[in-house]
Amino acid sequence: MQEDSGLINLNIIMKNSNNKKHSWTKKQAQSASVPNFGKKYIGEPELFKMIGSVKNKKILELGSGNGYWLELLTKRGAKCTGIEISEEQLKIAKQSNPEISYIQGDITKLYKYKLEQNTYDIIFLEHVLLEISSIEKIKSIMKESYKLLKKSGIIVVSELHPFAPSAKPGNIRAPKDYNYFSSGSIIEIVSKRVDGGETVYRDFHWTLSDLSGSLTQAGLHIIEITEPRPSLKLAEKYPELSYRHTVPMSFWVKAIKP
């Protein structure tokens, strides 16, 4: 078994539908019309269960990527803004829906973008905090988000479940001394897409207490934590989802500005 950059290769196969290898160095920019299994069959139902009707609500997505979520929210009547640092991802997002407002920027420096405080009904982050290199930066994001939310506004955070990397053999590379409490460790994960391809992610590992603590320390009140999973029927229909029926791939947190 070969070792690379201090990471142990746990039998990962990196390929897309054309059997070409992916690079470990950055997330793949891809069309918003090609989500992964988790986003399509688990994330969408969970998000709308948490936030309900979004008609005429102002929503800010931090780390909006290719615009997948903002397109869905806009179609349901929300007034959306996204902040994304990747020029490549923003290009894809703007082509998909030029009516959505996008800002190219670093979400760890929200104070730079002169966003109006006490404005947003909902702030949403999906698999973004795992890309942040320090817990202090995560805390800063939450403190700035608190300022931007209206009173009684909510923030919804969806992240890779800290237990998920060990759920399915072959989908992770991790440091030799990696364990659950290795906050800040770099891990590399393969995610299956609904088009049959695979996308490779390099993320930082944070514990549940790291992430929940960043919310409460910012003054936000956590009102719901969920660990969604596919139904048995869905898992039988899509074998790629079967292991997610017994071990959660993501956890979702809903918090409110009191």
Coordinates of C-alpha atoms in Angstrom, one line a residue:
M1 CA 0.0 0.0 0.0
Q2 CA 1.6 3.3 -1.1
E3 CA 1.8 6.3 1.2
D4 CA 1.4 9.8 0.0
S5 CA 2.0 13.1 1.9
G6 CA 1.7 11.3 5.3
L7 CA -1.8 10.0 4.3
I8 CA -2.7 6.3 4.2
N9 CA -4.3 5.2 1.0
L10 CA -7.4 3.1 2.1
N11 CA -8.0 1.4 -1.3
I12 CA -9.6 4.4 -3.0
I13 CA -10.6 4.2 -6.6
M14 CA -10.7 7.7 -8.1
K15 CA -12.6 7.8 -11.4
N16 CA -15.4 9.6 -13.2
S17 CA -17.8 8.2 -15.8
N18 CA -14.9 8.3 -18.4
N19 CA -12.6 6.4 -16.0
K20 CA -10.2 9.4 -15.7
K21 CA -8.5 10.0 -12.4
H22 CA -9.4 13.0 -10.4
S23 CA -6.9 15.3 -8.8
W24 CA -6.7 15.4 -5.0
T25 CA -5.8 19.0 -5.0
K26 CA -9.2 20.8 -5.3
K27 CA -12.9 20.1 -5.5
Q28 CA -14.2 19.5 -8.9
A29 CA -16.3 22.3 -10.3
Q30 CA -19.3 20.7 -12.0
S31 CA -22.8 21.6 -13.2
A32 CA -25.4 22.2 -10.6
S33 CA -27.6 19.7 -12.6
V34 CA -25.3 16.8 -11.5
P35 CA -25.6 16.5 -7.7
N36 CA -24.2 13.7 -5.7
F37 CA -26.5 11.1 -4.1
G38 CA -26.5 12.6 -0.7
K39 CA -27.5 16.1 -2.0
K40 CA -30.2 14.8 -4.2
Y41 CA -31.9 12.2 -2.1
I42 CA -31.0 13.2 1.5
G43 CA -30.1 16.9 1.5
E44 CA -33.0 18.3 -0.4
P45 CA -35.7 16.8 1.7
E46 CA -33.9 17.6 4.9
L47 CA -33.3 21.3 4.0
F48 CA -36.9 22.0 3.1
K49 CA -38.1 20.1 6.2
M50 CA -36.0 22.4 8.3
I51 CA -36.8 25.8 6.7
G52 CA -40.3 25.3 5.3
S53 CA -41.7 27.8 2.9
V54 CA -39.1 30.3 1.6
K55 CA -41.3 32.5 -0.5
N56 CA -40.1 36.1 -0.4
K57 CA -37.5 35.3 2.2
K58 CA -34.0 36.6 2.0
I59 CA -31.5 33.8 2.0
L60 CA -27.7 34.0 2.1
E61 CA -25.6 30.9 1.2
L62 CA -22.0 30.9 2.4
G63 CA -19.8 28.9 0.0
S64 CA -22.5 28.6 -2.6
G65 CA -20.4 26.6 -5.1
N66 CA -22.1 26.0 -8.4
G67 CA -25.4 27.4 -7.3
Y68 CA -27.2 24.1 -6.8
W69 CA -29.0 25.1 -3.6
L70 CA -29.7 28.7 -4.6
E71 CA -31.4 27.6 -7.8
L72 CA -33.8 25.4 -5.8
L73 CA -34.5 28.1 -3.3
T74 CA -35.0 30.7 -6.0
K75 CA -37.5 28.4 -7.8
R76 CA -39.5 28.4 -4.5
G77 CA -39.7 32.1 -4.4
A78 CA -36.7 33.1 -2.2
K79 CA -34.5 36.1 -2.8
C80 CA -31.0 34.7 -2.8
T81 CA -27.4 35.8 -2.5
G82 CA -24.4 33.5 -2.6
I83 CA -20.8 34.1 -1.6
E84 CA -18.2 31.8 -3.2
I85 CA -14.5 32.1 -3.5
S86 CA -13.9 30.0 -6.6
E87 CA -14.1 31.9 -9.9
E88 CA -14.7 28.6 -11.7
Q89 CA -17.7 27.7 -9.5
L90 CA -19.1 31.2 -9.8
K91 CA -18.9 31.0 -13.6
I92 CA -21.0 27.9 -13.6
A93 CA -23.5 29.3 -11.1
K94 CA -24.0 32.5 -13.0
Q95 CA -24.5 30.7 -16.3
S96 CA -27.2 28.5 -14.6
N97 CA -29.2 31.4 -13.3
P98 CA -28.0 35.0 -13.9
E99 CA -30.8 36.4 -11.8
I100 CA -29.2 35.2 -8.5
S101 CA -26.9 37.6 -6.8
Y102 CA -23.4 36.3 -6.4
I103 CA -20.3 37.8 -4.6
Q104 CA -16.9 36.4 -5.1
G105 CA -15.3 36.4 -1.7
D106 CA -13.9 34.6 1.3
I107 CA -16.5 33.7 3.8
T108 CA -14.0 33.9 6.7
K109 CA -13.9 37.6 6.0
L110 CA -17.6 38.5 5.7
Y111 CA -17.0 41.9 7.2
K112 CA -15.3 43.0 4.0
Y113 CA -18.4 42.8 1.8
K114 CA -20.6 45.4 3.5
L115 CA -23.6 43.1 3.7
E116 CA -26.5 44.8 5.6
Q117 CA -26.8 43.5 9.2
N118 CA -30.1 42.2 10.6
T119 CA -31.3 41.5 7.0
Y120 CA -31.4 37.8 6.2
D121 CA -34.2 35.3 7.2
I122 CA -32.0 32.3 6.5
I123 CA -28.3 31.7 6.2
F124 CA -27.3 28.3 4.8
L125 CA -23.9 26.4 4.7
E126 CA -23.5 23.0 3.2
H127 CA -20.3 21.1 3.5
V128 CA -18.4 24.3 3.8
L129 CA -16.9 24.4 7.3
L130 CA -14.9 21.3 6.5
E131 CA -12.9 23.5 4.1
I132 CA -12.0 26.0 6.8
S133 CA -8.5 25.5 8.2
S134 CA -8.9 26.7 11.8
I135 CA -11.7 26.6 14.4
E136 CA -11.1 30.3 15.1
K137 CA -12.1 31.1 11.5
I138 CA -15.2 29.0 11.8
K139 CA -16.1 30.9 15.0
S140 CA -15.6 34.1 13.1
I141 CA -18.0 33.0 10.3
M142 CA -20.7 32.3 12.9
K143 CA -20.2 35.6 14.7
E144 CA -20.6 37.5 11.4
S145 CA -23.6 35.3 10.5
Y146 CA -25.2 36.3 13.8
K147 CA -24.9 40.0 12.8
L148 CA -26.4 39.4 9.4
L149 CA -29.5 37.5 10.5
K150 CA -32.7 39.2 11.4
K151 CA -34.1 38.7 14.9
S152 CA -35.5 35.1 14.9
G153 CA -33.6 34.4 11.7
I154 CA -32.2 30.9 11.3
I155 CA -28.9 29.4 10.2
V156 CA -28.8 25.9 8.8
V157 CA -25.5 24.1 8.7
S158 CA -25.0 20.8 7.0
E159 CA -21.7 19.0 7.2
L160 CA -20.1 15.6 6.7
H161 CA -20.9 13.6 9.8
P162 CA -17.6 13.0 11.7
F163 CA -18.4 9.3 11.9
A164 CA -19.0 9.0 8.1
P165 CA -15.4 8.6 6.9
S166 CA -15.1 5.2 8.6
A167 CA -18.6 4.1 7.5
K168 CA -17.6 2.7 4.1
P169 CA -14.2 1.0 3.4
G170 CA -12.3 2.6 0.6
N171 CA -13.7 6.1 0.6
I172 CA -11.1 7.9 2.8
R173 CA -7.4 8.7 3.1
A174 CA -6.4 9.9 6.5
P175 CA -3.2 10.6 8.5
K176 CA -1.7 7.6 10.2
D177 CA -2.6 8.9 13.7
Y178 CA -6.1 10.0 12.7
N179 CA -9.0 9.5 15.1
Y180 CA -12.3 11.2 15.8
F181 CA -10.7 13.8 18.1
S182 CA -8.0 14.8 15.6
S183 CA -9.5 18.3 15.1
G184 CA -8.1 20.0 12.1
S185 CA -6.7 16.8 10.5
I186 CA -6.8 16.7 6.7
I187 CA -8.8 13.8 5.2
E188 CA -9.6 13.0 1.6
I189 CA -13.0 11.5 0.6
V190 CA -14.6 10.1 -2.5
S191 CA -18.3 11.0 -3.1
K192 CA -20.5 9.2 -5.6
R193 CA -22.5 11.4 -8.1
V194 CA -25.9 10.5 -9.6
D195 CA -24.3 10.4 -13.1
G196 CA -22.1 7.5 -12.0
G197 CA -19.0 9.5 -11.6
E198 CA -17.0 10.3 -8.4
T199 CA -15.8 13.5 -6.9
V200 CA -12.8 13.7 -4.6
Y201 CA -12.8 16.1 -1.7
R202 CA -10.0 17.2 0.6
D203 CA -11.4 18.4 3.9
F204 CA -10.5 19.3 7.4
H205 CA -11.9 17.1 10.2
W206 CA -13.9 18.9 12.9
T207 CA -15.8 17.2 15.8
L208 CA -19.5 17.7 16.6
S209 CA -18.5 19.8 19.6
D210 CA -16.2 22.0 17.5
L211 CA -19.0 22.9 15.1
S212 CA -21.9 23.1 17.6
G213 CA -19.7 25.2 19.9
S214 CA -19.0 27.7 17.2
L215 CA -22.7 28.4 16.9
T216 CA -23.5 28.7 20.6
Q217 CA -20.4 30.9 21.3
A218 CA -21.7 33.3 18.6
G219 CA -24.9 33.7 20.5
L220 CA -27.1 31.4 18.3
H221 CA -29.5 29.0 20.0
I222 CA -29.4 25.4 18.6
I223 CA -33.0 24.2 18.2
E224 CA -32.6 21.1 16.1
I225 CA -29.9 18.6 15.2
T226 CA -30.7 15.8 12.7
E227 CA -28.8 12.9 11.2
P228 CA -30.8 12.1 8.0
R229 CA -30.6 8.8 6.2
P230 CA -32.3 7.4 3.1
S231 CA -35.3 5.2 3.5
L232 CA -34.8 1.4 3.2
K233 CA -36.8 1.5 0.0
L234 CA -34.5 4.2 -1.5
A235 CA -31.4 2.4 -0.3
E236 CA -32.6 -0.8 -2.0
K237 CA -33.2 1.2 -5.2
Y238 CA -29.8 2.9 -5.2
P239 CA -27.1 0.5 -3.8
E240 CA -24.7 3.4 -3.4
L241 CA -27.0 4.7 -0.6
S242 CA -27.3 1.4 1.3
Y243 CA -24.5 2.1 3.8
R244 CA -26.0 5.5 4.5
H245 CA -29.1 3.7 5.9
T246 CA -27.1 2.5 8.9
V247 CA -24.5 5.2 9.4
P248 CA -25.3 8.9 8.8
M249 CA -23.2 10.6 6.1
S250 CA -24.2 14.1 7.2
F251 CA -25.6 16.0 10.2
W252 CA -27.7 19.1 10.1
V253 CA -28.0 21.8 12.6
K254 CA -30.7 24.5 12.8
A255 CA -30.0 27.5 15.1
I256 CA -31.9 30.7 15.7
K257 CA -30.9 34.2 16.5
P258 CA -32.9 35.0 19.7

